[in-house]
Amino acid sequence: KYNLSLPRTWEDLIALADKKRAVMPGFGADLFLNWLMLLHALEAKPFAGLDSIAEKDKAIEAMELLRRLAEPMPKEILQWNPIMIYELLTQNDQFAYCPFAYSYSNYTRPSFVDKPLCFGNLIELNGKPLRSILGGTGMAISSHCKERELAVDFSLYCASADIQANLYLYAGGQPAREEAWLSTDLIPFTGGFFTDSFHTHENALIRPRYNGYVALQDKAGVPLQQVIRGDLSADKAWDIISGYYRESLAYAQ
């Protein structure tokens, strides 16, 4: 409709954003994870030390990259999570592209939305594809479970390749099994979501898993939002986030 090409590089993405056709979630936790993605891309050594969350100069550079990308976007993005972005993209044509947001394959399914989305792999920064941060939601069995053998049996059934690539997916699930992601039989139903974004998911980095990390993710997004709004300097945001990081490590002992 707008005679645009898919961006391949960070520079392409900025050009698209300046045309006001790109949008991304600016919700705190999402913003923090995207910043973490850029820290890895800039080789800022996130989480390598105990005093600061990453090398200061590169951490500030990553903030400036996000600030510049968000500059042409509506300020409302700071309240928008991925689902709100996908609802927006499937309901009107104001925006044509979202550079990164956590994926919900339902939005590629013609059975779920009138205007399905297409997903693909991430753009390049400094000549290398970005590697997003993989979180994921899994299954667990409570220590209070009274039917543990039954719970284990069901978990194995649910996670089996046959169920993941069939019943689980057709019922609305987003499978974890590689067999489902690479199945060409599922392309008509999922709009190619799994095959087209497989490389990005396969190469994603796993987010930190220490006790205390989740609270850090929630708190550290706030100063990043303030940087984007122009209410806080990147230098000060780095100090605040590094403080939150040191606090989070106390729970990891």
Coordinates of C-alpha atoms in Angstrom, one line a residue, residues 39-152:
L39 CA 23.7 -4.9 24.7
H40 CA 24.6 -8.3 23.3
A41 CA 24.8 -7.0 19.8
L42 CA 27.2 -4.2 20.9
E43 CA 29.2 -6.8 22.9
A44 CA 28.6 -4.8 26.1
K45 CA 29.0 -7.9 28.3
P46 CA 25.7 -7.8 30.1
F47 CA 25.5 -9.5 33.5
A48 CA 29.3 -10.3 33.3
G49 CA 30.2 -8.3 36.4
L50 CA 28.8 -7.8 39.9
D51 CA 28.9 -3.9 40.1
S52 CA 27.3 -2.7 36.9
I53 CA 24.9 -4.4 34.5
A54 CA 27.1 -3.8 31.4
E55 CA 29.9 -1.7 30.0
K56 CA 28.8 1.8 30.5
D57 CA 29.6 3.4 27.1
K58 CA 28.0 0.6 25.1
A59 CA 25.0 0.4 27.4
I60 CA 24.4 4.1 26.8
E61 CA 24.8 3.6 23.1
A62 CA 22.1 0.9 23.2
M63 CA 19.8 3.3 25.0
E64 CA 20.4 6.0 22.3
L65 CA 19.6 3.5 19.6
L66 CA 16.3 2.7 21.2
R67 CA 15.6 6.4 21.9
R68 CA 16.3 7.3 18.2
L69 CA 14.1 4.5 17.0
A70 CA 11.2 5.5 19.2
E71 CA 11.6 9.2 18.4
P72 CA 9.1 9.3 15.5
M73 CA 6.6 6.9 17.2
P74 CA 3.6 7.9 19.3
K75 CA 4.4 8.4 22.9
E76 CA 1.6 5.9 23.7
I77 CA 3.9 3.1 22.8
L78 CA 5.2 3.3 26.4
Q79 CA 1.9 1.8 27.5
W80 CA 1.7 -0.7 24.6
N81 CA 2.8 -4.4 25.0
P82 CA 3.2 -6.8 22.0
I83 CA -0.5 -7.9 22.1
M84 CA -1.6 -4.3 21.9
I85 CA 0.8 -3.7 19.0
Y86 CA -0.6 -6.8 17.1
E87 CA -4.2 -5.7 17.7
L88 CA -3.3 -2.3 16.2
L89 CA -1.5 -3.8 13.2
T90 CA -4.4 -6.2 12.4
Q91 CA -7.1 -3.6 12.7
N92 CA -5.8 -0.7 10.6
D93 CA -3.0 0.3 8.2
Q94 CA -1.5 3.2 10.1
F95 CA 1.7 1.1 10.7
A96 CA 3.3 -1.4 8.3
Y97 CA 6.0 -2.9 10.4
C98 CA 7.1 -3.9 13.9
P99 CA 10.8 -4.5 14.3
F100 CA 10.7 -6.6 17.4
A101 CA 8.0 -7.8 19.8
Y102 CA 7.5 -11.1 21.5
S103 CA 5.6 -13.4 19.2
Y104 CA 2.0 -14.7 19.4
S105 CA 1.5 -16.9 16.4
N106 CA -2.3 -16.6 16.7
Y107 CA -2.0 -13.3 14.9
T108 CA -0.8 -15.0 11.7
R109 CA -3.9 -17.3 11.6
P110 CA -6.8 -16.4 9.3
S111 CA -9.0 -18.2 11.7
F112 CA -8.0 -15.7 14.5
V113 CA -7.9 -12.3 12.7
D114 CA -9.3 -10.7 9.6
K115 CA -5.9 -9.3 8.6
P116 CA -3.2 -11.8 9.6
L117 CA 0.3 -10.6 10.2
C118 CA 3.5 -12.0 8.6
F119 CA 6.5 -12.8 10.9
G120 CA 10.1 -13.0 9.8
N121 CA 13.7 -12.9 11.1
L122 CA 15.4 -9.9 12.8
I123 CA 17.3 -7.2 11.0
E124 CA 21.1 -6.7 11.2
L125 CA 23.0 -4.2 13.3
N126 CA 26.6 -3.6 12.4
G127 CA 26.5 -6.3 9.8
K128 CA 25.2 -9.1 12.1
P129 CA 21.6 -10.3 12.7
L130 CA 20.2 -9.3 16.0
R131 CA 19.7 -12.0 18.6
S132 CA 16.6 -11.5 20.6
I133 CA 16.1 -12.6 24.2
L134 CA 14.1 -15.8 24.6
G135 CA 11.9 -16.0 27.7
G136 CA 9.2 -18.5 27.2
T137 CA 6.4 -19.9 29.4
G138 CA 6.7 -23.5 30.4
M139 CA 4.9 -26.2 32.3
A140 CA 5.7 -27.2 35.9
I141 CA 4.4 -29.5 38.5
S142 CA 3.7 -28.0 41.9
S143 CA 5.3 -29.5 45.0
H144 CA 1.8 -29.7 46.4
C145 CA 0.5 -31.8 43.6
K146 CA -1.3 -34.9 44.9
E147 CA -1.3 -36.8 41.6
R148 CA 2.4 -36.4 40.6
E149 CA 2.5 -39.5 38.3
L150 CA -0.6 -38.4 36.5
A151 CA 0.8 -34.8 36.2
V152 CA 4.1 -36.2 34.8

